[in-house]
XYZ file of C-alpha atoms in Angstrom:
487
model
C 124.113 136.129 74.616
C 123.337 132.603 75.933
C 119.770 131.725 76.321
C 118.641 130.545 79.696
C 118.057 126.835 80.266
C 115.728 127.576 83.184
C 111.948 127.591 82.878
C 110.171 130.834 83.662
C 109.082 131.086 87.325
C 105.449 130.914 86.527
C 105.587 127.980 84.151
C 104.379 124.569 84.986
C 107.938 123.243 84.624
C 109.557 125.717 87.044
C 111.337 124.230 89.995
C 108.864 124.065 92.913
C 109.397 126.665 95.626
C 109.124 125.907 99.288
C 105.575 125.460 100.640
C 104.440 128.039 103.176
C 103.127 126.931 106.644
C 99.542 127.130 105.379
C 100.116 124.882 102.476
C 101.980 122.332 104.736
C 99.160 122.418 107.280
C 96.566 121.934 104.569
C 98.304 119.037 102.997
C 98.708 117.400 106.489
C 94.921 117.754 107.154
C 93.987 116.346 103.704
C 96.575 113.573 103.684
C 95.801 112.716 107.281
C 92.164 112.193 106.420
C 93.031 110.283 103.380
C 95.161 107.961 105.601
C 92.196 107.345 107.909
C 89.944 106.536 105.004
C 92.457 104.153 103.728
C 93.025 102.529 107.161
C 89.347 102.001 107.429
C 89.333 99.649 104.585
C 91.547 97.081 106.187
C 91.243 97.673 109.979
C 87.988 95.679 110.262
C 89.392 92.559 108.455
C 91.808 91.162 111.128
C 89.350 91.976 113.897
C 86.406 90.006 112.458
C 86.850 86.782 114.421
C 87.322 88.776 117.675
C 84.075 90.736 116.953
C 82.286 87.495 116.258
C 83.292 85.833 119.522
C 82.534 88.915 121.641
C 79.107 89.830 120.003
C 78.222 86.136 119.295
C 77.808 87.010 115.498
C 77.946 84.431 112.703
C 79.943 84.995 109.595
C 76.680 85.865 107.827
C 76.530 89.055 109.872
C 80.273 89.672 110.246
C 80.831 90.067 106.533
C 78.591 93.162 106.716
C 81.263 94.889 108.754
C 83.668 94.672 105.768
C 81.096 95.293 103.028
C 79.256 98.055 104.865
C 82.172 100.481 104.428
C 82.525 99.576 100.780
C 78.792 99.918 100.305
C 78.768 103.457 101.682
C 81.823 104.434 99.615
C 80.901 102.860 96.346
C 77.173 103.237 96.085
C 77.228 106.800 97.311
C 80.418 108.063 95.559
C 78.651 109.591 92.538
C 75.916 110.935 94.757
C 78.586 112.435 97.054
C 80.132 114.473 94.231
C 76.680 116.058 93.661
C 76.435 116.907 97.436
C 79.890 118.605 97.146
C 78.725 120.525 94.027
C 75.598 121.691 95.821
C 76.926 122.612 99.265
C 80.630 123.439 98.631
C 83.864 121.589 99.246
C 84.766 123.314 102.632
C 81.390 122.691 104.500
C 80.982 119.226 103.209
C 84.537 118.221 103.923
C 84.479 119.590 107.513
C 81.115 118.082 108.204
C 82.219 114.688 106.986
C 85.098 114.699 109.381
C 82.787 115.359 112.344
C 80.255 112.671 111.204
C 83.127 110.170 110.745
C 84.313 110.803 114.303
C 80.791 110.334 115.712
C 80.281 107.122 113.696
C 83.649 105.862 114.870
C 82.569 106.279 118.535
C 79.182 104.883 117.967
C 80.549 101.798 116.122
C 83.255 101.223 118.700
C 80.679 101.077 121.543
C 78.075 99.202 119.499
C 76.517 96.230 121.436
C 75.051 94.616 118.313
C 75.516 94.196 114.604
C 72.838 96.705 113.359
C 74.566 99.838 114.796
C 78.009 98.506 114.034
C 77.286 97.927 110.333
C 75.175 101.105 109.954
C 78.254 103.086 111.242
C 80.484 101.399 108.839
C 78.128 102.504 105.946
C 78.108 106.081 107.284
C 81.919 106.150 107.445
C 82.075 104.802 103.930
C 79.878 107.650 102.727
C 82.041 110.109 104.541
C 85.023 108.698 102.768
C 83.152 109.057 99.431
C 82.776 112.717 100.257
C 86.300 113.523 101.499
C 88.597 111.412 99.378
C 87.912 112.988 95.956
C 87.141 116.372 97.463
C 90.710 116.353 99.109
C 92.264 115.957 95.732
C 90.083 118.768 94.200
C 91.197 121.117 97.074
C 94.797 120.325 96.329
C 94.284 121.308 92.675
C 93.085 124.753 93.608
C 95.375 125.346 96.740
C 98.692 124.496 95.028
C 99.936 126.090 91.846
C 99.905 124.100 88.710
C 103.144 122.302 87.715
C 105.628 120.520 89.978
C 104.380 122.061 93.198
C 100.915 120.622 92.707
C 102.304 117.278 91.391
C 104.514 116.985 94.515
C 101.322 117.573 96.709
C 99.276 115.111 94.771
C 102.221 112.507 95.085
C 102.155 112.980 98.904
C 98.450 112.566 98.994
C 98.540 109.526 96.825
C 101.390 107.916 98.681
C 99.712 108.380 102.119
C 96.603 106.757 100.676
C 98.554 103.828 99.391
C 100.181 103.326 102.900
C 96.717 103.121 104.461
C 95.811 99.602 103.749
C 99.149 98.351 105.037
C 98.950 100.488 108.139
C 95.423 99.307 108.749
C 96.436 95.623 108.880
C 99.253 96.451 111.336
C 97.142 98.649 113.497
C 94.133 96.348 113.564
C 96.452 93.377 114.574
C 97.960 95.477 117.337
C 94.690 97.026 118.638
C 92.655 93.770 118.469
C 95.072 92.141 120.860
C 93.907 94.632 123.459
C 90.230 94.965 122.332
C 88.646 95.008 118.962
C 86.659 98.084 119.733
C 89.790 100.152 119.651
C 90.062 99.461 115.954
C 86.826 101.410 115.459
C 87.392 103.988 118.152
C 90.875 105.227 117.306
C 89.890 107.422 114.271
C 87.510 109.605 116.328
C 90.136 111.845 118.127
C 92.269 112.023 115.023
C 89.292 113.259 112.986
C 88.513 115.951 115.565
C 92.073 117.178 115.462
C 91.890 117.326 111.679
C 88.651 119.164 111.965
C 90.077 121.799 114.368
C 92.905 122.464 111.979
C 90.711 122.180 108.920
C 88.554 125.085 110.244
C 91.487 127.402 109.743
C 93.220 125.833 106.780
C 90.668 124.443 104.318
C 89.852 127.189 101.793
C 86.374 128.079 100.651
C 85.821 127.319 96.924
C 84.106 129.363 94.317
C 80.793 128.073 92.868
C 81.524 125.874 89.917
C 78.201 126.827 88.218
C 74.588 126.019 88.639
C 73.943 123.320 91.287
C 73.281 119.887 89.768
C 70.416 117.628 90.555
C 71.295 115.424 93.689
C 69.340 112.357 92.375
C 68.367 111.059 95.743
C 66.164 108.386 94.190
C 68.995 107.023 92.181
C 71.417 106.958 95.128
C 68.852 105.305 97.359
C 67.760 102.570 94.860
C 71.477 101.653 94.183
C 72.564 101.563 97.743
C 69.522 99.562 99.110
C 69.572 97.380 95.971
C 73.152 96.295 96.518
C 72.487 95.706 100.215
C 69.658 93.466 99.269
C 71.801 91.514 96.890
C 74.346 90.882 99.773
C 71.619 89.904 102.076
C 70.305 87.237 99.640
C 73.781 85.893 98.868
C 74.850 85.360 102.456
C 71.458 83.922 103.592
C 71.338 81.121 101.013
C 73.595 78.685 102.832
C 71.626 78.744 106.018
C 68.111 79.017 104.630
C 68.221 77.514 101.067
C 67.134 79.118 97.876
C 63.471 78.592 98.642
C 63.482 80.527 101.892
C 61.071 83.575 102.138
C 63.913 85.778 103.210
C 66.193 84.790 100.248
C 63.460 85.111 97.737
C 62.368 88.424 99.165
C 65.976 89.812 99.336
C 66.681 88.852 95.597
C 63.258 90.109 94.429
C 63.727 93.384 96.260
C 67.262 93.650 94.882
C 65.995 93.062 91.251
C 63.222 95.575 91.628
C 65.462 98.264 93.139
C 68.235 97.869 90.717
C 65.848 97.837 87.856
C 64.327 101.070 89.248
C 67.817 102.531 89.532
C 68.474 101.964 85.759
C 65.136 103.346 84.832
C 65.687 106.432 86.999
C 69.089 106.959 85.518
C 67.995 106.428 81.917
C 65.205 108.990 82.169
C 67.077 111.612 84.312
C 68.196 114.784 82.707
C 71.505 114.606 84.620
C 71.956 111.088 85.776
C 74.431 109.739 88.251
C 75.251 106.681 86.213
C 75.903 106.918 82.540
C 76.041 103.443 80.926
C 77.232 105.020 77.692
C 80.630 105.712 79.358
C 81.365 102.029 79.501
C 81.268 101.954 75.739
C 84.715 103.365 75.895
C 86.872 100.264 75.722
C 89.736 101.458 77.894
C 87.331 102.255 80.684
C 85.436 99.019 80.398
C 88.621 96.937 80.494
C 90.119 98.931 83.422
C 86.874 98.290 85.280
C 87.031 94.546 84.654
C 90.695 94.462 85.697
C 90.186 96.399 88.839
C 87.099 94.351 89.738
C 89.189 91.193 89.467
C 92.015 92.728 91.385
C 89.981 94.202 94.255
C 87.352 91.544 94.548
C 89.864 88.540 94.544
C 92.135 90.412 96.899
C 89.515 91.017 99.545
C 88.159 87.476 99.142
C 91.533 85.970 99.723
C 92.149 88.058 102.862
C 88.757 87.182 104.207
C 89.516 83.453 103.710
C 93.092 83.764 105.221
C 91.945 85.756 108.204
C 89.453 83.088 109.291
C 91.622 80.091 108.402
C 94.679 81.395 110.248
C 92.826 82.766 113.346
C 89.905 80.342 113.708
C 91.170 77.040 112.305
C 94.962 77.526 112.987
C 94.541 79.505 116.194
C 96.839 82.426 115.190
C 96.635 85.625 117.142
C 95.274 88.820 115.364
C 98.772 90.379 115.433
C 100.472 87.331 113.891
C 97.576 87.106 111.259
C 98.193 90.781 110.408
C 101.856 90.159 109.925
C 101.065 87.259 107.659
C 98.860 89.266 105.442
C 101.246 92.235 105.277
C 103.233 91.127 102.140
C 99.945 91.313 100.114
C 99.890 95.124 100.590
C 103.445 96.150 101.255
C 104.662 96.190 97.612
C 102.138 98.769 96.701
C 103.183 100.989 99.575
C 106.837 100.693 98.528
C 106.195 101.467 94.775
C 103.504 104.032 95.074
C 105.927 107.041 94.802
C 107.384 105.484 91.625
C 104.055 104.689 89.884
C 104.265 107.713 87.589
C 107.803 106.950 86.494
C 106.892 103.264 85.915
C 103.962 104.227 83.661
C 106.220 106.683 81.782
C 108.880 103.974 81.397
C 106.871 101.032 80.543
C 103.256 102.134 79.645
C 100.066 101.009 81.135
C 99.511 98.009 78.881
C 102.878 96.437 79.769
C 102.416 96.973 83.455
C 98.897 95.447 83.499
C 100.003 92.555 81.405
C 102.897 91.813 83.760
C 100.891 92.424 86.875
C 97.498 90.638 86.262
C 98.752 87.158 86.181
C 100.611 87.485 89.487
C 97.570 87.564 91.864
C 95.969 84.665 89.936
C 99.141 82.522 90.558
C 99.132 83.706 94.113
C 95.522 82.523 94.629
C 96.373 79.137 93.080
C 99.417 78.782 95.255
C 97.245 79.472 98.330
C 95.407 76.181 97.796
C 98.647 74.645 99.154
C 97.968 76.477 102.448
C 94.744 74.638 102.874
C 96.334 71.855 104.902
C 96.567 71.367 108.668
C 99.254 73.693 110.063
C 100.438 75.263 106.814
C 104.111 76.454 106.796
C 104.085 80.254 106.406
C 107.296 80.575 104.474
C 106.426 78.067 101.836
C 102.651 77.968 101.757
C 101.337 81.422 102.707
C 104.091 83.954 102.046
C 104.601 83.180 98.301
C 100.873 83.620 97.649
C 100.733 86.959 99.543
C 103.845 88.272 97.860
C 102.437 87.463 94.420
C 99.161 89.238 95.174
C 101.115 92.274 96.362
C 103.363 92.389 93.321
C 100.276 92.176 91.052
C 98.883 95.237 92.993
C 102.097 97.182 92.728
C 102.297 96.697 88.921
C 98.537 97.133 88.174
C 97.119 99.561 90.665
C 98.281 102.978 89.140
C 98.251 101.620 85.551
C 94.466 100.620 85.763
C 93.656 104.008 87.352
C 95.398 105.834 84.480
C 93.878 103.469 81.750
C 90.375 104.082 83.119
C 90.351 107.608 81.762
C 92.801 107.218 78.812
C 90.334 106.819 76.114
C 87.594 109.043 77.485
C 87.127 112.674 76.117
C 88.494 115.286 78.551
C 84.933 116.518 79.376
C 83.956 113.013 80.594
C 87.083 112.067 82.486
C 85.854 113.128 85.880
C 82.701 111.052 85.406
C 84.644 108.136 84.144
C 86.844 108.186 87.226
C 83.776 108.201 89.442
C 82.212 105.290 87.544
C 85.543 103.370 87.718
C 85.759 103.876 91.558
C 82.117 102.896 91.968
C 82.804 99.530 90.167
C 85.903 98.923 92.332
C 83.995 99.450 95.550
C 81.047 97.363 94.186
C 83.398 94.455 93.847
C 84.483 94.995 97.425
C 80.789 94.633 98.393
C 79.949 91.532 96.422
C 83.120 89.443 96.512
C 83.308 89.158 100.353
C 79.583 88.206 100.394
C 80.086 85.401 97.771
C 83.187 84.163 99.595
C 81.188 84.156 102.864
C 78.390 82.118 101.310
C 80.812 79.471 100.150
C 82.601 79.385 103.509
C 79.225 78.875 105.275
C 78.185 76.204 102.695
C 81.328 74.114 103.319
C 81.248 74.489 107.061
C 84.093 76.928 107.466
C 85.186 78.794 109.517
C 85.466 76.768 112.684
C 86.006 73.470 110.912
C 89.145 71.651 111.816
C 89.463 70.655 108.235
C 91.389 73.321 106.287
C 89.926 71.805 103.044
C 86.655 73.340 103.970
C 88.055 76.644 102.732
C 88.797 75.195 99.283
C 85.550 76.150 97.448
C 85.932 79.858 98.514
C 89.544 79.814 97.321
C 88.436 78.502 94.031
C 85.960 81.401 93.728
C 88.865 83.746 94.528
C 90.849 82.127 91.705
C 87.943 82.549 89.252
C 87.643 86.166 90.119
C 91.361 86.759 89.717
C 91.275 85.048 86.463
C 89.279 87.965 85.047
C 92.435 90.062 85.405
C 94.553 88.437 82.686
C 91.436 88.417 80.383
C 91.165 92.229 80.821
C 94.978 92.548 80.452
C 95.046 90.878 77.066
C 92.569 93.443 75.659
C 94.247 96.628 76.924
C 95.728 99.147 74.593
C 98.620 101.431 75.696
C 97.967 104.883 76.850
C 99.403 107.317 74.366
C 101.605 109.976 75.840
C 100.746 113.593 75.617
C 102.806 116.107 73.579
C 104.949 116.679 76.665
C 105.541 112.992 77.169
C 103.603 112.748 80.406
C 100.754 110.640 81.447
C 98.133 111.462 84.090
C 98.811 110.020 87.554
C 96.446 107.818 89.438
C 93.601 109.064 91.370
C 94.483 108.537 94.986
C 90.917 107.904 96.027
C 90.520 104.966 93.650
C 91.613 101.904 95.575
C 91.376 98.696 93.605
């Protein structure tokens, strides 16, 4: 009698059966929200010059529109996990959808910077609640094995498409009115909420409710906001300004308080000891370099091309597209690439590419740069670096961490990635203001900011040289990237 070559129906390696209507609907809701969260990262970038002209805002204030979302996402990500543990996945997820919709309307109708930036912070917090929670819902709603892997792949792929889609959508909507870039998510979120009421399952209690740590979350969030305020105010007010001194003093006090609170807490949000794991620390450094330099370059390019060169928002969006498109194309293949080449090789190959792209962008800092020879090569190299490093860094972050600490390690990694998205645009903004850009007819005024981007990007190869490969499990598989982690 011949033995069967097929896996048992209930085994993880069994061929995935067709999803039922409820599973399809649930995945559409979760992936749809993930797409909006990802779109939100990039939609504001191309619209910044138009917002500034309409609301008469300086770059000092405008950078807060970009950093506000990252601040709400990164600083409150670990806190958001506690909220979900305390209140449950379903009520938190559904509530976040509604709040996101309300914040979208309020931000789109804002007549000044305070409400606009506050809404961006709120939307970032909503993303911090829903992005990791959506993945957790998938792990309980889809059977283990290929069925779940396929659902996670769809979720991750949609998230990877978001940044590219956000650039295109922002370019198109800003041509009509920049407010549409903030208003459009509202009806989508309400539709997702209506379907989510029926499709998102209730989750069983995971155990005793953990301490929320409101004090830790508040000191970290306000402390980072104070750092950004101090950085962007230096060019216009000097280091001796009471506002600058006060902002940095408040930041130092708040961040010191955060560390004290976390060190003395029985169940802290932040665990510095996790960073003693070399794989996590190196992945954090690599992701900070990748994400920080990427957003910094896009900020420079957006203002140079629109303000100095007079390009339209739509043309600018298309010009930036090659920096994000390679990741979208390769995202479905990321698991296979890691299996074939390993994380160390991918990171070593990918990390130098953005740095070379940043250096090449210095050629674009001339009057009327040629897109095909000055801008496009730089954007393509940055995009290639993302395509090679993105998933590998995510996997590497948890590779050397004990299984019990991997969820916390992933949260710390994502927090670091989003913190880079807060600080890098602020530093680039300060250099742009110091050199008289944007608005200067001299493209060379952007040069100091690009050199800062080069310096940030240079941290990537440093981290890559120190990486060790991820060891494969007995089955020969490696874990896939967390779709909410977006370096």
